[in-house]
Coordinates of C-alpha atoms in Angstrom, one line a residue:
X1 CA 7.5 44.1 -19.7
X2 CA 5.8 42.7 -16.9
X3 CA 7.2 39.0 -16.8
X4 CA 4.4 36.0 -16.6
X5 CA 4.0 33.2 -14.1
X6 CA 1.5 31.0 -14.3
X7 CA -0.1 30.3 -10.8
X8 CA 1.0 27.6 -8.8
X9 CA -1.2 25.0 -7.0
X10 CA -2.4 25.5 -3.9
X11 CA -2.6 22.9 -1.7
X12 CA -4.9 23.2 1.5
X13 CA -6.8 20.5 4.1
X14 CA -7.5 17.9 2.1
X15 CA -10.6 16.3 3.5
X16 CA -12.2 19.3 3.1
X17 CA -11.3 20.0 -0.7
X18 CA -11.9 16.1 -1.7
X19 CA -15.1 15.4 -2.0
X20 CA -14.9 11.5 -2.8
X21 CA -12.6 10.8 0.0
X22 CA -15.3 12.6 2.7
X23 CA -17.9 10.6 0.9
X24 CA -16.4 7.7 0.9
X25 CA -16.1 7.6 4.1
X26 CA -19.0 9.3 5.5
X27 CA -21.7 6.8 3.2
X28 CA -19.5 3.2 4.5
X29 CA -19.2 4.6 8.4
X30 CA -22.3 5.4 10.8
X31 CA -23.6 9.0 11.3
X32 CA -21.9 8.9 14.8
X33 CA -18.7 7.1 13.8
X34 CA -18.5 9.5 11.0
X35 CA -19.8 12.4 12.5
X36 CA -16.8 12.0 15.5
X37 CA -13.4 11.4 13.0
X38 CA -14.7 13.9 10.6
X39 CA -13.5 16.5 13.0
X40 CA -10.3 14.1 13.6
X41 CA -9.9 14.1 9.8
X42 CA -10.5 18.6 9.2
X43 CA -8.0 18.6 12.5
X44 CA -5.3 16.7 10.7
X45 CA -6.4 17.4 7.5
X46 CA -5.0 21.1 7.8
X47 CA -1.4 19.9 9.5
X48 CA -0.3 17.1 6.9
X49 CA -0.9 20.9 4.3
X50 CA 0.4 22.9 6.5
X51 CA 3.2 21.2 9.3
X52 CA 3.7 18.1 7.1
X53 CA 4.0 18.7 3.5
X54 CA 7.3 21.1 4.7
X55 CA 8.9 18.0 6.6
X56 CA 8.4 15.8 3.9
X57 CA 10.1 18.3 1.4
X58 CA 12.9 18.6 3.5
X59 CA 13.7 14.9 4.6
X60 CA 13.0 14.5 0.3
X61 CA 15.8 16.6 0.3
X62 CA 18.5 15.0 2.8
X63 CA 18.9 11.1 1.8
X64 CA 19.9 8.8 4.1
X65 CA 23.3 7.5 4.6
X66 CA 25.6 5.4 5.9
X67 CA 29.3 6.0 8.2
X68 CA 30.4 2.6 7.5
X69 CA 33.0 3.8 10.1
X70 CA 33.5 5.7 12.7
X71 CA 37.5 8.9 12.9
X72 CA 39.2 5.3 13.9
X73 CA 38.1 3.0 12.0
X74 CA 35.9 1.0 14.3
X75 CA 33.3 -0.4 12.2
X76 CA 30.3 1.2 13.5
X77 CA 27.2 0.9 10.7
X78 CA 25.6 3.7 11.8
X79 CA 22.9 4.9 9.9
X80 CA 21.8 8.0 9.3
X81 CA 18.3 10.2 9.0
X82 CA 17.2 13.5 8.5
X83 CA 15.6 14.7 11.7
X84 CA 12.5 15.6 9.4
X85 CA 11.9 12.0 9.2
X86 CA 11.8 11.5 12.3
X87 CA 10.0 13.7 13.3
X88 CA 7.3 12.4 10.4
X89 CA 7.7 8.9 11.7
X90 CA 7.1 10.5 15.3
X91 CA 4.3 12.6 13.7
X92 CA 1.7 9.2 12.9
X93 CA 2.9 7.5 16.1
X94 CA 0.9 10.5 17.4
X95 CA -1.6 10.4 15.7
X96 CA -2.6 7.2 16.2
X97 CA -1.7 5.5 12.6
X98 CA -0.3 2.4 14.5
X99 CA -2.6 2.5 17.7
X100 CA -5.7 3.1 15.9
X101 CA -7.0 -0.2 15.9
X102 CA -5.7 -0.8 19.3
X103 CA -7.0 1.1 20.6
X104 CA -10.6 1.0 18.7
X105 CA -12.1 4.3 19.3
X106 CA -14.7 3.2 16.4
X107 CA -14.8 -0.4 17.4
X108 CA -14.7 -2.3 14.4
X109 CA -14.2 0.6 12.2
X110 CA -11.2 1.7 13.4
X111 CA -9.4 0.5 10.9
X112 CA -11.6 2.5 8.2
X113 CA -11.0 5.7 10.3
X114 CA -6.9 4.4 10.2
X115 CA -7.8 4.3 6.1
X116 CA -8.7 7.9 5.9
X117 CA -5.9 9.0 8.5
X118 CA -3.5 7.0 6.2
X119 CA -5.0 9.2 2.9
X120 CA -4.1 12.3 4.6
X121 CA -0.3 11.4 5.9
X122 CA 0.9 8.9 3.5
X123 CA 0.7 11.4 0.6
X124 CA 3.3 14.6 2.2
X125 CA 5.1 11.7 4.8
X126 CA 8.2 11.1 2.4
X127 CA 7.3 6.7 3.0
X128 CA 6.8 7.3 6.3
X129 CA 4.2 5.1 6.5
X130 CA 7.1 2.0 6.3
X131 CA 8.3 1.2 9.3
X132 CA 4.4 2.6 10.8
X133 CA 2.6 0.0 8.6
X134 CA 6.1 -2.4 8.9
X135 CA 5.2 -1.8 13.2
X136 CA 1.2 -2.2 13.4
X137 CA 1.2 -5.5 10.8
X138 CA 3.9 -6.6 13.9
X139 CA 1.7 -5.8 16.5
X140 CA -1.5 -7.9 14.8
X141 CA 1.3 -10.8 14.5
X142 CA 2.4 -11.0 18.3
X143 CA -1.1 -10.6 20.2
X144 CA -2.7 -13.3 17.5
X145 CA 0.6 -15.9 17.7
X146 CA 3.1 -14.7 20.9
X147 CA 0.7 -13.6 24.2
X148 CA 4.4 -13.3 25.8
X149 CA 5.7 -11.6 23.6
X150 CA 2.7 -9.6 22.8
X151 CA 2.1 -8.5 26.3
X152 CA 6.4 -7.0 26.3
X153 CA 6.5 -5.4 23.3
X154 CA 2.7 -4.2 21.5
X155 CA 2.5 -1.2 24.3
X156 CA 5.9 0.1 23.1
X157 CA 4.4 -0.9 19.3
X158 CA 1.7 1.0 19.6
X159 CA 2.3 3.3 22.5
X160 CA 1.2 7.5 20.9
X161 CA 4.4 9.1 22.2
X162 CA 8.6 7.6 22.3
X163 CA 6.7 4.3 20.3
X164 CA 9.2 1.5 18.9
X165 CA 8.7 0.1 15.4
X166 CA 9.4 -2.8 13.2
X167 CA 11.5 -4.2 10.5
X168 CA 10.1 -7.7 8.4
X169 CA 13.3 -9.0 7.0
X170 CA 12.3 -11.8 4.5
X171 CA 13.9 -10.6 1.2
X172 CA 17.2 -13.0 0.4
X173 CA 19.2 -13.2 -2.2
X174 CA 18.1 -16.0 -3.6
X175 CA 14.1 -14.3 -4.4
X176 CA 11.8 -11.6 -2.6
X177 CA 8.2 -13.5 -2.7
X178 CA 10.0 -17.2 -3.4
X179 CA 10.4 -17.5 0.8
X180 CA 11.3 -21.2 0.4
X181 CA 15.0 -20.7 -0.4
X182 CA 15.8 -18.9 2.0
X183 CA 19.5 -19.2 3.4
X184 CA 19.6 -17.3 6.7
X185 CA 19.8 -20.1 9.5
X186 CA 19.1 -20.0 13.3
X187 CA 21.6 -22.3 15.1
X188 CA 19.5 -22.9 19.4
X189 CA 21.8 -21.6 21.8
X190 CA 20.2 -23.7 24.5
X191 CA 18.4 -21.1 26.7
X192 CA 15.2 -19.8 24.1
X193 CA 17.6 -18.3 22.3
X194 CA 18.6 -18.6 18.4
X195 CA 21.8 -17.0 16.5
X196 CA 20.8 -16.2 12.8
X197 CA 23.4 -16.6 10.3
X198 CA 22.2 -15.2 6.4
X199 CA 21.6 -11.9 4.5
X200 CA 18.9 -10.2 4.5
X201 CA 18.3 -8.3 1.4
X202 CA 15.9 -6.0 1.3
X203 CA 15.4 -4.4 4.2
X204 CA 13.0 -1.0 5.1
X205 CA 12.7 0.3 8.2
X206 CA 16.1 0.0 9.1
X207 CA 16.1 2.2 11.6
X208 CA 13.7 0.7 14.3
X209 CA 13.5 -1.5 17.3
X210 CA 12.7 -4.8 16.4
X211 CA 12.9 -6.6 13.7
X212 CA 10.1 -10.0 12.6
X213 CA 12.9 -12.0 10.5
X214 CA 12.9 -15.8 8.9
X215 CA 15.6 -18.1 9.4
X216 CA 15.7 -21.9 9.0
X217 CA 16.4 -23.0 12.0
X218 CA 18.7 -25.7 12.4
X219 CA 17.8 -29.4 10.6
X220 CA 14.8 -27.9 9.4
X221 CA 13.8 -29.2 6.1
X222 CA 14.5 -26.8 2.7
X223 CA 11.4 -24.8 1.9
X224 CA 8.8 -22.9 3.1
X225 CA 7.6 -25.3 5.6
X226 CA 11.0 -25.2 7.0
X227 CA 11.0 -21.4 8.1
X228 CA 10.6 -19.8 12.1
X229 CA 9.6 -16.4 12.1
X230 CA 12.3 -14.7 14.9
X231 CA 12.3 -11.0 17.2
X232 CA 15.7 -9.3 16.7
X233 CA 15.6 -6.6 18.6
X234 CA 18.2 -4.3 16.7
X235 CA 20.2 -3.1 18.9
X236 CA 22.6 -4.3 22.8
X237 CA 21.3 -2.2 25.3
X238 CA 25.0 -0.3 25.5
X239 CA 23.6 0.8 21.6
X240 CA 25.6 -1.6 19.5
X241 CA 24.6 -3.9 17.2
X242 CA 23.1 -7.0 17.8
X243 CA 24.7 -8.7 15.3
X244 CA 23.5 -6.2 12.7
X245 CA 26.1 -5.4 9.4
X246 CA 25.3 -3.4 7.4
X247 CA 26.8 -3.9 4.2
X248 CA 25.3 -0.7 2.0
X249 CA 21.7 1.4 1.7
X250 CA 19.5 0.8 -1.6
X251 CA 19.9 4.3 -3.7
X252 CA 16.4 3.4 -5.1
X253 CA 13.6 5.1 -7.7
X254 CA 11.5 6.7 -5.4
X255 CA 11.2 6.6 -1.3
X256 CA 14.5 7.8 -1.6
X257 CA 13.4 8.8 1.9
X258 CA 13.6 5.9 3.3
X259 CA 16.6 3.5 4.5
X260 CA 17.0 0.7 2.5
X261 CA 19.8 -1.4 3.6
X262 CA 21.4 -4.5 3.0
X263 CA 22.2 -6.6 6.4
X264 CA 24.2 -9.2 7.0
X265 CA 23.8 -11.3 10.2
X266 CA 26.2 -12.5 12.4
X267 CA 25.0 -14.8 15.6
X268 CA 21.8 -12.3 16.1
X269 CA 20.8 -13.1 18.6
X270 CA 16.2 -14.3 18.2
X271 CA 13.4 -14.9 20.0
X272 CA 11.5 -17.4 18.3
X273 CA 7.7 -15.6 17.7
X274 CA 5.2 -18.8 19.0
X275 CA 8.1 -21.7 19.2
X276 CA 9.1 -23.3 16.4
X277 CA 7.9 -24.2 13.1
X278 CA 5.2 -21.9 10.5
X279 CA 6.8 -19.6 10.7
X280 CA 5.2 -18.1 6.9
X281 CA 1.7 -18.9 8.0
X282 CA 2.5 -16.4 10.5
X283 CA 3.2 -13.5 8.5
X284 CA -0.1 -14.1 6.7
X285 CA -2.2 -11.6 9.5
X286 CA 1.4 -9.4 8.8
X287 CA 1.1 -9.5 5.4
X288 CA -2.7 -9.0 5.3
X289 CA -2.3 -5.6 7.3
X290 CA 0.9 -4.2 5.2
X291 CA -0.3 -5.1 1.7
X292 CA -4.3 -3.3 3.4
X293 CA -1.2 0.3 4.3
X294 CA -0.3 -0.3 0.4
X295 CA -2.9 -1.0 -1.4
X296 CA -3.9 2.6 0.7
X297 CA -1.0 4.2 -1.0
X298 CA -2.1 4.2 -4.4
X299 CA -5.4 6.5 -3.9
X300 CA -3.5 8.3 -1.1
X301 CA -1.1 9.6 -4.0
X302 CA -3.6 9.9 -6.3
X303 CA -6.4 11.8 -4.0
X304 CA -3.1 14.5 -3.4
X305 CA -2.5 15.2 -6.8
X306 CA -5.9 15.5 -7.8
X307 CA -6.3 17.9 -5.8
X308 CA -3.7 20.4 -6.9
X309 CA -4.7 18.6 -10.3
X310 CA -7.8 20.5 -10.6
X311 CA -6.9 23.5 -8.4
X312 CA -4.1 24.2 -10.7
X313 CA -7.4 24.0 -13.9
X314 CA -8.4 26.6 -12.2
X315 CA -5.4 29.3 -12.6
X316 CA -4.0 27.8 -15.2
X317 CA -5.0 29.7 -18.9
X318 CA -4.0 28.1 -21.8
X319 CA -5.4 29.6 -25.9
X320 CA -7.3 32.5 -23.5
X321 CA -9.3 30.0 -20.9
X322 CA -8.7 28.2 -18.5
X323 CA -8.3 24.6 -17.8
X324 CA -11.1 23.8 -15.8
X325 CA -13.1 25.1 -19.3
X326 CA -11.9 23.0 -21.5
X327 CA -13.9 20.1 -22.4
X328 CA -11.0 18.3 -23.3
X329 CA -9.0 18.7 -20.2
X330 CA -12.4 18.2 -18.0
X331 CA -13.3 14.3 -20.0
X332 CA -9.8 13.5 -19.5
X333 CA -9.8 14.6 -15.4
X334 CA -13.0 13.5 -14.8
X335 CA -11.8 9.2 -15.9
X336 CA -9.4 10.0 -13.7
X337 CA -11.4 10.2 -10.7
X338 CA -13.3 8.1 -11.2
X339 CA -10.7 5.3 -11.3
X340 CA -9.6 7.5 -8.5
X341 CA -13.5 6.8 -6.4
X342 CA -13.0 3.3 -7.5
X343 CA -9.7 2.9 -5.3
X344 CA -11.3 4.5 -2.4
X345 CA -14.7 2.5 -3.0
X346 CA -12.1 -0.7 -2.6
X347 CA -10.0 0.1 0.2
X348 CA -12.2 1.4 2.5
X349 CA -14.9 -1.2 2.2
X350 CA -11.2 -4.2 2.4
X351 CA -10.5 -2.5 5.7
X352 CA -13.9 -2.6 7.0
X353 CA -13.7 -6.5 6.4
X354 CA -10.9 -6.4 8.5
X355 CA -11.6 -4.4 10.4
X356 CA -14.8 -7.0 11.5
X357 CA -13.1 -9.9 11.0
X358 CA -10.1 -8.1 13.9
X359 CA -13.5 -7.8 16.0
X360 CA -15.2 -11.5 15.5
X361 CA -16.6 -10.8 12.8
X362 CA -16.5 -14.3 10.9
X363 CA -15.8 -12.9 7.7
X364 CA -13.2 -14.8 6.0
X365 CA -13.2 -12.2 2.4
X366 CA -10.3 -10.4 4.3
X367 CA -7.9 -13.6 3.5
X368 CA -9.0 -13.2 0.0
X369 CA -10.4 -9.0 -1.0
X370 CA -6.3 -7.6 0.3
X371 CA -4.5 -9.2 -1.8
X372 CA -7.3 -8.7 -4.3
X373 CA -7.6 -4.3 -2.9
X374 CA -4.1 -4.0 -3.2
X375 CA -2.9 -5.5 -6.4
X376 CA -5.8 -3.0 -8.2
X377 CA -4.6 -0.2 -6.4
X378 CA -0.5 -0.5 -6.4
X379 CA -1.4 -1.0 -10.5
X380 CA -4.3 2.6 -10.9
X381 CA -2.2 4.7 -8.4
X382 CA 0.9 4.2 -10.5
X383 CA -1.2 4.5 -14.0
X384 CA -3.5 7.8 -12.1
X385 CA -0.8 9.2 -11.0
X386 CA 1.3 9.3 -14.3
X387 CA -1.6 10.8 -15.7
X388 CA -1.3 13.8 -13.2
X389 CA 1.8 14.7 -13.8
X390 CA 1.4 15.7 -17.3
X391 CA -1.6 17.8 -16.6
X392 CA 0.8 20.4 -14.4
X393 CA 2.9 20.3 -18.5
X394 CA 6.6 20.4 -17.6
X395 CA 5.8 21.3 -14.0
X396 CA 5.0 17.6 -13.3
X397 CA 8.3 16.9 -14.8
X398 CA 9.9 19.4 -12.1
X399 CA 11.8 17.8 -8.8
X400 CA 11.4 21.0 -6.6
X401 CA 7.4 21.1 -7.3
X402 CA 7.1 18.0 -5.2
X403 CA 5.3 16.5 -8.1
X404 CA 7.2 13.6 -9.5
X405 CA 8.4 12.0 -6.7
X406 CA 4.7 10.9 -5.5
X407 CA 4.2 8.6 -8.6
X408 CA 7.9 7.4 -8.2
X409 CA 6.5 6.7 -4.3
X410 CA 3.3 5.1 -5.4
X411 CA 5.3 3.0 -7.4
X412 CA 6.6 1.0 -5.2
X413 CA 4.1 -0.7 -4.2
X414 CA 3.1 -2.4 -7.3
X415 CA 6.2 -4.6 -6.1
X416 CA 6.2 -4.5 -2.4
X417 CA 4.1 -6.9 -0.3
X418 CA 4.2 -9.0 -4.0
X419 CA 4.0 -8.5 -7.1
X420 CA 0.8 -8.7 -9.4
X421 CA 1.8 -12.2 -10.6
X422 CA 2.4 -12.8 -7.6
X423 CA -1.0 -11.9 -5.8
X424 CA -2.7 -13.2 -8.8
X425 CA -1.3 -16.9 -6.9
X426 CA -1.7 -15.8 -4.3
X427 CA -5.5 -15.1 -5.6
X428 CA -5.0 -19.0 -6.8
X429 CA -4.4 -21.1 -3.7
X430 CA -6.9 -18.6 -1.8
X431 CA -10.4 -20.3 -3.8
X432 CA -8.2 -23.2 -4.5
X433 CA -8.0 -23.8 -1.1
X434 CA -10.6 -21.9 -0.2
X435 CA -14.5 -21.5 -0.6
X436 CA -14.2 -18.0 -0.6
X437 CA -14.4 -17.5 -4.8
X438 CA -18.3 -18.8 -4.4
X439 CA -18.2 -16.4 -1.1
X440 CA -17.3 -13.5 -2.6
X441 CA -19.9 -14.0 -5.9
X442 CA -22.7 -14.5 -4.0
X443 CA -21.7 -11.4 -2.2
X444 CA -21.9 -9.4 -5.5
X445 CA -25.2 -11.0 -6.0
X446 CA -26.9 -9.1 -2.9
X447 CA -25.1 -6.1 -3.6
X448 CA -26.5 -6.8 -7.4
X449 CA -29.7 -6.9 -6.3
X450 CA -29.4 -4.1 -4.3
X451 CA -29.0 -1.8 -7.3
X452 CA -32.5 -0.5 -7.6
X453 CA -32.5 2.2 -8.9
X454 CA -33.3 2.7 -12.7
X455 CA -30.4 5.1 -13.5
X456 CA -28.1 2.4 -12.0
X457 CA -29.6 0.1 -14.6
X458 CA -27.3 0.0 -17.0
X459 CA -24.0 -0.1 -14.6
X460 CA -26.0 -2.8 -12.8
X461 CA -26.3 -4.7 -16.1
X462 CA -22.1 -4.8 -17.0
X463 CA -21.0 -5.7 -13.4
X464 CA -24.3 -8.4 -13.5
X465 CA -22.5 -9.6 -17.1
X466 CA -18.6 -9.3 -15.8
X467 CA -19.7 -11.4 -12.2
X468 CA -21.0 -14.5 -15.3
X469 CA -17.9 -13.9 -17.1
X470 CA -16.0 -14.9 -13.9
X471 CA -17.9 -17.7 -12.5
X472 CA -16.5 -20.7 -14.3
X473 CA -13.2 -18.6 -13.7
X474 CA -13.5 -18.4 -9.9
X475 CA -14.7 -22.7 -10.3
X476 CA -11.7 -23.9 -12.0
X477 CA -8.5 -21.8 -11.5
X478 CA -5.7 -21.5 -14.2
X479 CA -2.9 -20.0 -13.7
X480 CA -2.9 -19.2 -17.3
X481 CA -5.8 -17.0 -16.7
X482 CA -4.0 -16.3 -13.0
X483 CA -4.1 -12.1 -14.1
X484 CA -7.4 -11.9 -15.9
X485 CA -9.0 -14.1 -13.2
X486 CA -8.0 -11.5 -10.3
X487 CA -7.4 -8.4 -11.6
X488 CA -11.2 -9.2 -13.2
X489 CA -12.8 -10.1 -9.2
X490 CA -10.9 -6.7 -8.2
X491 CA -12.8 -4.5 -10.6
X492 CA -15.5 -6.1 -10.9
X493 CA -16.2 -5.6 -7.2
X494 CA -14.2 -2.4 -7.3
X495 CA -17.1 -1.3 -9.8
X496 CA -19.7 -3.1 -8.0
X497 CA -18.7 -1.0 -4.3
X498 CA -18.7 2.2 -7.7
X499 CA -22.4 1.7 -8.0
X500 CA -23.5 1.2 -4.3
X501 CA -22.0 4.7 -3.4
X502 CA -23.6 6.6 -6.6
X503 CA -26.8 5.4 -6.1
X504 CA -26.2 6.7 -2.5
X505 CA -25.5 9.9 -3.9
X506 CA -28.4 10.6 -5.8
X507 CA -30.6 9.2 -3.1
X508 CA -28.9 10.8 0.3
X509 CA -27.2 14.3 -2.4
X510 CA -28.7 14.5 -5.0
X511 CA -25.7 14.1 -6.7
X512 CA -24.8 12.8 -10.4
X513 CA -20.9 12.4 -10.1
X514 CA -21.2 9.1 -8.4
X515 CA -23.0 8.2 -10.8
X516 CA -21.4 9.4 -13.8
X517 CA -17.0 7.7 -12.2
X518 CA -19.8 4.3 -12.6
X519 CA -20.2 5.0 -16.3
X520 CA -16.6 5.9 -17.1
X521 CA -14.9 3.5 -15.2
X522 CA -17.6 0.7 -16.6
X523 CA -17.3 1.7 -19.6
X524 CA -13.6 -0.1 -19.6
X525 CA -13.7 -3.9 -19.7
X526 CA -13.8 -5.3 -15.7
X527 CA -12.2 -8.4 -17.2
X528 CA -10.2 -8.6 -19.4
X529 CA -10.7 -10.5 -23.1
X530 CA -9.7 -14.4 -22.8
X531 CA -6.3 -16.0 -24.8
X532 CA -7.4 -19.5 -24.1
X533 CA -7.7 -19.4 -28.1
X534 CA -4.2 -18.4 -29.1
X535 CA -1.4 -21.2 -29.1
X536 CA 0.3 -21.4 -25.9
X537 CA 4.1 -22.0 -28.0
X538 CA 3.0 -18.4 -29.8
X539 CA 2.3 -16.7 -26.3
X540 CA 5.9 -18.0 -25.4
X541 CA 7.4 -17.2 -28.5
X542 CA 6.5 -13.5 -28.3
X543 CA 6.9 -13.2 -23.9
X544 CA 10.8 -14.2 -24.7
X545 CA 10.4 -12.6 -28.0
X546 CA 12.2 -16.5 -29.9
X547 CA 10.4 -14.6 -33.1
X548 CA 10.5 -17.9 -35.4
X549 CA 10.3 -20.2 -33.6
X550 CA 14.2 -20.5 -32.0
X551 CA 15.7 -18.6 -28.8
X552 CA 17.3 -15.2 -29.8
X553 CA 20.3 -16.2 -28.0
X554 CA 20.1 -19.9 -30.5
X555 CA 18.3 -17.2 -33.6
X556 CA 22.1 -14.6 -33.3
X557 CA 24.1 -17.5 -33.7

């Protein structure tokens, strides 16, 4: 008997095989910028499939190792990472994933081109994106807050060859996003330098040359207002650690090729960034960049698996026909594709807004769109990649296909740079302290007015109804409605961007697939049902398992 084997999906140049990625960039970028950048995307898409993917496979098979002592008992705390992972980081630098916004060959649109490059890079780079995003954020922060340090370090951070990378160390055992409880201290050495002492509980990019660290100067008040920001060069001139002791590497669900460590700082020499004080405020620019990159990872992983799933559907035979010919499969994949189109529309638009702000545009919406975009696309990426794993059947659950790790790596973005609830709370703060809420609603009104073609009427009406529901929530932000408000703003804005793209595709391309995506996306609620009519005590009992109104421990007793 001749054995039968299913034909596996064949990865290819995703800039050519992913029409949503290509059309989203074409719709958003000016014609000359798109034509020029297309050559970059096409070349890099081929490189990602042919060179980067094998490197990522190798890096994932050789996880980082912590070597605490040398053979003679001396403490060395060496972190060994595989050469393939370092090569991926170097390729990211070489291709300008950090440099593009600072070289700005496409002007204010350089962030959008960067987003397209990261979309091709991230799924096949074994999370080498982590040190790159921290480096981008560090370059932005130093440029904004400390010209002297920027002149010394930014050229190294944005170099395409032999460049530095940077870490960002905030998290301590006292809390992640609650940085006000940080216990790391900074002692003035009297010569413009400080000695840092404390424990940093999660530190990514531990193989970098520098890191930005929050610490509390001696005598500073408690809480986040007392924190300052410091730049640490990790190594002394002789190559030894700069007062850094590695406790252990983290054993994580995903991002397994990425070294993440617990570090003790023992009189670690550092210099303040932009003087003492306002440490958390200075981190704002870096945080926006990091959230932007985190939002790119969800659609990047989704797009990668969706391209494989589409190819597989044309090859996989079930019950006498290809998956691509079965309506039940097509309807399911189309729903995932609609979510993917919405993710791309929002992430690339936010990149455009942030790029414009960096080039002098008076567009404060970046401060609101950064948390909204990360909140939505991180969670949507987890949903979509989970669904797509299923589309490969049992093969999707087998490690050596590389498919499961895409879902695991995407999941970290729901945690990095703020969980969903932290981001929703941040949105509340922005709405309460600025006029960006009304500005976003005004922008939605302007965009709605541009949806003039008759096929868009139903979608337009759905979005307009959601905008009407959101207006009172924006006017009076309330923590009990924070997640509903943030999700509602994000999904409604996504739907609007999706509708704009759909209208453009109808008019310019004669393509109705964008309209199908907008229709499918808006058939799901844009604003979640409100819970104000449910008693707060009942919600608390349900959330904490206090059934019968008693604490579980008391009930057990």
